[in-house]
Coordinates of N, CA and C in Angstrom, one line a residue:
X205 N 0.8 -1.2 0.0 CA 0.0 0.0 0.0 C 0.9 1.3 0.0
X206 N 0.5 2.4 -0.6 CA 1.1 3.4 -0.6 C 0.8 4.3 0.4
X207 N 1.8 5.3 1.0 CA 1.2 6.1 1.5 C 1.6 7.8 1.4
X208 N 0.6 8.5 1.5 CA 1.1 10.2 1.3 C 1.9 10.5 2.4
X209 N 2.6 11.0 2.1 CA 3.8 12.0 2.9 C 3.6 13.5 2.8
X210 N 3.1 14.0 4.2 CA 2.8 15.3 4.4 C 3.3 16.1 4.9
X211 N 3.4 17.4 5.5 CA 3.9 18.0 6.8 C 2.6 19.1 6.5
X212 N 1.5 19.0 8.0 CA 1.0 19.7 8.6 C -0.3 20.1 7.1
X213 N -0.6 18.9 6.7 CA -1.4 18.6 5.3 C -2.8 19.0 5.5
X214 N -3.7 19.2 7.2 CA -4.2 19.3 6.8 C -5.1 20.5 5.9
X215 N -4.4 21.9 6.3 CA -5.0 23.0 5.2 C -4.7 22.6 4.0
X216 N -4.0 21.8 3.3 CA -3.2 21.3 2.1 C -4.9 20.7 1.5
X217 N -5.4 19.7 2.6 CA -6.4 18.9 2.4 C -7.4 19.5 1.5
X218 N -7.9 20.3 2.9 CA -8.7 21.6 2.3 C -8.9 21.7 1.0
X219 N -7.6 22.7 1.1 CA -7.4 23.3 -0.1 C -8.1 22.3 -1.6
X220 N -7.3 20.9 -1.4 CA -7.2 19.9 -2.8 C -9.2 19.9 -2.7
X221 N -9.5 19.7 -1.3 CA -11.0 19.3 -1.5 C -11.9 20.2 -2.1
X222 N -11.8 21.6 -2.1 CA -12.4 22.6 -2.7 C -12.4 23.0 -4.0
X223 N -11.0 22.2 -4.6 CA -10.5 22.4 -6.0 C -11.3 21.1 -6.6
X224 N -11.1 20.0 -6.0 CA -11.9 18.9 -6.8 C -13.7 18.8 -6.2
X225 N -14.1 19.3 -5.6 CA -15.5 19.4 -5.3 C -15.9 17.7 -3.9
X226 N -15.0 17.4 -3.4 CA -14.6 15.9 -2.9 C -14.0 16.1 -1.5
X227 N -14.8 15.9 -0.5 CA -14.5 16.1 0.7 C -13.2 14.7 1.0
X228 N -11.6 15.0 1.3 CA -10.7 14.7 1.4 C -10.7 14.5 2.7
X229 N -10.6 12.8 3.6 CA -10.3 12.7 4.6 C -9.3 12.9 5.2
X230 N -9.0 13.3 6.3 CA -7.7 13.6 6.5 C -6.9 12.5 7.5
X231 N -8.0 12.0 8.1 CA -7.8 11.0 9.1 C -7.4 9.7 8.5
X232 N -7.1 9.6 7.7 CA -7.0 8.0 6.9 C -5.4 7.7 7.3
X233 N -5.2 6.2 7.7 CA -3.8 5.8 8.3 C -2.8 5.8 7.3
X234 N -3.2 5.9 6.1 CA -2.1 6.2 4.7 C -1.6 7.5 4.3
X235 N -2.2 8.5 5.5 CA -1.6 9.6 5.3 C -0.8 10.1 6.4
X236 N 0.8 10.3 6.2 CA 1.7 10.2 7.4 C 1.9 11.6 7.8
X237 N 1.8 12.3 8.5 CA 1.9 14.1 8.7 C 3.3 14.0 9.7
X238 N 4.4 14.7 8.7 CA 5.6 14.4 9.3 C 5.6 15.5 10.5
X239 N 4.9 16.6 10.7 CA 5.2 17.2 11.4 C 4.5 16.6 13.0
X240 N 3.7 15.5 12.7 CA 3.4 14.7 13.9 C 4.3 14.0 14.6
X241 N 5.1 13.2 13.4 CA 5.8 12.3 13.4 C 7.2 12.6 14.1
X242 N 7.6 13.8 13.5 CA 8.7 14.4 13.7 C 8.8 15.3 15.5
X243 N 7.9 15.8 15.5 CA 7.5 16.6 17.2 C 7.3 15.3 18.1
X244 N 6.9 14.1 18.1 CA 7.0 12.7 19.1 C 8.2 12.6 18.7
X245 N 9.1 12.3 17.9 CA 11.0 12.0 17.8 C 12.0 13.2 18.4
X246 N 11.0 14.3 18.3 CA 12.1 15.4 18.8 C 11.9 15.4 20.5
X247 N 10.3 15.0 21.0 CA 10.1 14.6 22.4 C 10.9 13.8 23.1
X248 N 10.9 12.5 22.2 CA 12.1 11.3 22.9 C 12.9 11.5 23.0
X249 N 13.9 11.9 21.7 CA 15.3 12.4 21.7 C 15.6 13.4 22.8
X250 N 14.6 14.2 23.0 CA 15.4 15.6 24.1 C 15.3 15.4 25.5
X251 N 13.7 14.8 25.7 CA 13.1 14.5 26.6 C 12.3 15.4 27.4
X252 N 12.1 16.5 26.4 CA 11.5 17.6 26.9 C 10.1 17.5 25.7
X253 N 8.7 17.7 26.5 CA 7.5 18.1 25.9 C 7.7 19.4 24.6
X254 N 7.7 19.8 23.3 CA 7.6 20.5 22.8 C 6.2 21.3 23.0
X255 N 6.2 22.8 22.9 CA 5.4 23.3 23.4 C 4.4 23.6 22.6
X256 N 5.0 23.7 21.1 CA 4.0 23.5 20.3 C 4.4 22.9 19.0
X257 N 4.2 22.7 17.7 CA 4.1 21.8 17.2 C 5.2 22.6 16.1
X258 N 6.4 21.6 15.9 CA 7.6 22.5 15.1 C 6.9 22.8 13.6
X259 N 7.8 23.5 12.7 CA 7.7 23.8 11.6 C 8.7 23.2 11.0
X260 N 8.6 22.8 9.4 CA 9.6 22.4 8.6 C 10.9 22.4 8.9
X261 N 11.5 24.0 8.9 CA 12.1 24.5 9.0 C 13.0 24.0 10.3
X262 N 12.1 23.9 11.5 CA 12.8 23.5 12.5 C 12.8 22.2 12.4
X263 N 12.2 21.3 12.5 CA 12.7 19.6 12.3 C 13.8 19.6 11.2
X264 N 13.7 20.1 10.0 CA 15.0 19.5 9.3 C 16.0 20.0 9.8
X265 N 16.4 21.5 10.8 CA 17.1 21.5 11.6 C 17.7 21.1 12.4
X266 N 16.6 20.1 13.4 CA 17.2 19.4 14.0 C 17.3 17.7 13.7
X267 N 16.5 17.6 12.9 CA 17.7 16.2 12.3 C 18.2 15.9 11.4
X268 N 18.6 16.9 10.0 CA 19.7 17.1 9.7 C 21.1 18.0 10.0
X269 N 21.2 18.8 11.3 CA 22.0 19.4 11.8 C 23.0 18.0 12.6
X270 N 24.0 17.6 12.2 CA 24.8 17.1 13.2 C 25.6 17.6 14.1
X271 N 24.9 17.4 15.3 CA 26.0 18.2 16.6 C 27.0 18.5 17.0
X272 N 28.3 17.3 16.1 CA 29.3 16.9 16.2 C 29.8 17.7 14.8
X273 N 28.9 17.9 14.2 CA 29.8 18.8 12.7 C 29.0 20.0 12.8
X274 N 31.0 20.9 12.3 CA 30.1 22.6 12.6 C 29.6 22.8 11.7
X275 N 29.4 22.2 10.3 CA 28.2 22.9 8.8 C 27.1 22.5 9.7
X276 N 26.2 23.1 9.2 CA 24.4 23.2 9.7 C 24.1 23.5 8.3
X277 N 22.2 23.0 8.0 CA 22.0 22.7 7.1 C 20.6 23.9 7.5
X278 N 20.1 24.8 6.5 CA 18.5 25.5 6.7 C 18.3 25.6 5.9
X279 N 16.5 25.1 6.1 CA 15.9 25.1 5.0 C 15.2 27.0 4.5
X280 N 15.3 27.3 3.6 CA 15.0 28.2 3.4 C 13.7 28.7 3.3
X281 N 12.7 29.1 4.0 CA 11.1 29.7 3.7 C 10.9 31.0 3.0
X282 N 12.2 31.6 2.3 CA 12.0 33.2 1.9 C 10.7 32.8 0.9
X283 N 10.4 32.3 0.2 CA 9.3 31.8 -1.0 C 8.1 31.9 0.0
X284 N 7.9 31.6 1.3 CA 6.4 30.6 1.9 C 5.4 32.1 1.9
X285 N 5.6 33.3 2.0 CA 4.8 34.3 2.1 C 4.5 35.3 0.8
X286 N 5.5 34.8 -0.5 CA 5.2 35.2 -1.4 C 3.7 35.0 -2.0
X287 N 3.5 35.8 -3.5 CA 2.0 35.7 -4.0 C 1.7 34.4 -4.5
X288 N 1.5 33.4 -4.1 CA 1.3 32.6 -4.9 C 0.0 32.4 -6.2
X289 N -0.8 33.5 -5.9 CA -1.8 33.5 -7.0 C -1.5 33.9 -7.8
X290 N -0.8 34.8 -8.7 CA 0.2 35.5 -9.2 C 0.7 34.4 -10.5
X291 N 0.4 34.1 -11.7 CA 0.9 33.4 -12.4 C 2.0 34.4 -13.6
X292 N 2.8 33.9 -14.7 CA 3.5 32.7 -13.9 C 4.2 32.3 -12.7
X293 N 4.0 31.4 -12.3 CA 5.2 31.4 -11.1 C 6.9 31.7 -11.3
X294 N 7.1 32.8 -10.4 CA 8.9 32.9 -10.7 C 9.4 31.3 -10.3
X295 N 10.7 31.6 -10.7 CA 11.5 30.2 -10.8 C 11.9 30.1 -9.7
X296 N 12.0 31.1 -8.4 CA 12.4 30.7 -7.4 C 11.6 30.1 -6.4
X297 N 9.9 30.3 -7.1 CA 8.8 29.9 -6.1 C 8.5 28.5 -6.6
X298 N 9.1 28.5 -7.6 CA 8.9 26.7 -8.2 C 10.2 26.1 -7.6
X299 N 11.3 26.7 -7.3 CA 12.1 25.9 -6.6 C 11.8 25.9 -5.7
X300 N 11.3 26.6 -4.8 CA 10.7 26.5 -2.7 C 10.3 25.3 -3.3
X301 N 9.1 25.5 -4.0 CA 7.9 24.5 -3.6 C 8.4 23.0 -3.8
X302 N 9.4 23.1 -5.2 CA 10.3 21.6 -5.0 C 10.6 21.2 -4.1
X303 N 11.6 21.9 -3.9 CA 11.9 21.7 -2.6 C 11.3 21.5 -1.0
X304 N 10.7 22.0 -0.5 CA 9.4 21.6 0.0 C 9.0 20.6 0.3
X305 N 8.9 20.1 -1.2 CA 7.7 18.5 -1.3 C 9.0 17.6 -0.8
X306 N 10.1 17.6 -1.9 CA 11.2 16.7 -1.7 C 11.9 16.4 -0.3
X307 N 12.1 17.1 0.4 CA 13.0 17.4 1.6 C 11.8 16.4 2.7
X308 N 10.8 16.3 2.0 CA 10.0 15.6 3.5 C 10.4 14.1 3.0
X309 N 10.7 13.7 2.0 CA 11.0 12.1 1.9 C 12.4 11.9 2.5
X310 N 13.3 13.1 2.7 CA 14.5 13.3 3.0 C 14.1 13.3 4.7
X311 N 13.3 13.9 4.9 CA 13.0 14.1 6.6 C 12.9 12.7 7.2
X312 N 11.4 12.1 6.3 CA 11.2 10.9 6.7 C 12.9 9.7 6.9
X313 N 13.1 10.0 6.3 CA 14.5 8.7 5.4 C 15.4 8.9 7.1
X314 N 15.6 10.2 7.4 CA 16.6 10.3 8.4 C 15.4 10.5 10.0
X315 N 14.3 10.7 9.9 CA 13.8 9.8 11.0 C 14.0 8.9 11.4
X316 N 13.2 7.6 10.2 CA 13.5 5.9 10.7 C 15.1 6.1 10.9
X317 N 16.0 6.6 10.3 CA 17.2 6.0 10.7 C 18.0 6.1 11.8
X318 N 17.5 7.0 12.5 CA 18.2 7.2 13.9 C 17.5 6.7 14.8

């Protein structure tokens, strides 16, 4: 079985459900919301309650940042407040959003692995 890979999907849901006229469950077990996934791993690892629920930006921080090495890795959100209604899309707003989608299969990958 397949499953979708999200972070914090569900306005995302919304959104798709409004466009296709098709109320989009959000609760279905084939849909993984990394930012759930990711705020219980950052709990265990630290041992501290997170207070509220991280953003992209901060989970790939903290688990692609290695502690032991001084490069640090950030993900960039200059794009996330731009127009997106606005066609065509500039080429830097089609790179965020690549990037974006891509970096959560990267998030997931170095979850399970630690």
């Amino acid at each position: 079985d397949a499953h979708i890979v999200g972070f914090a999907h569900r306005h995302d849901f919304h959104m798709l459900s409004s466009y296709i006229g098709e109320e989009i469950s959000v609760s279905c077990p084939r849909y993984w919301d990394l930012q759930l996934i990711a705020a219980n791993r950052m709990t265990e690892d630290t041992g501290q309650e997170v207070s509220s629920l991280p953003g992209l930006k901060s989970c790939c921080s903290f688990f692609f940042n290695n502690q032991k090495d001084s490069n640090s890795w950030s993900l960039s959100k200059e794009e996330q407040c731009s127009n997106w209604n606005e066609r065509p899309l500039r080429p830097s707003q089609l790179e965020y959003a690549g990037l974006d989608a891509a970096v959560l299969l990267v998030l997931l990958a170095e979850i399970a692995r630690i």
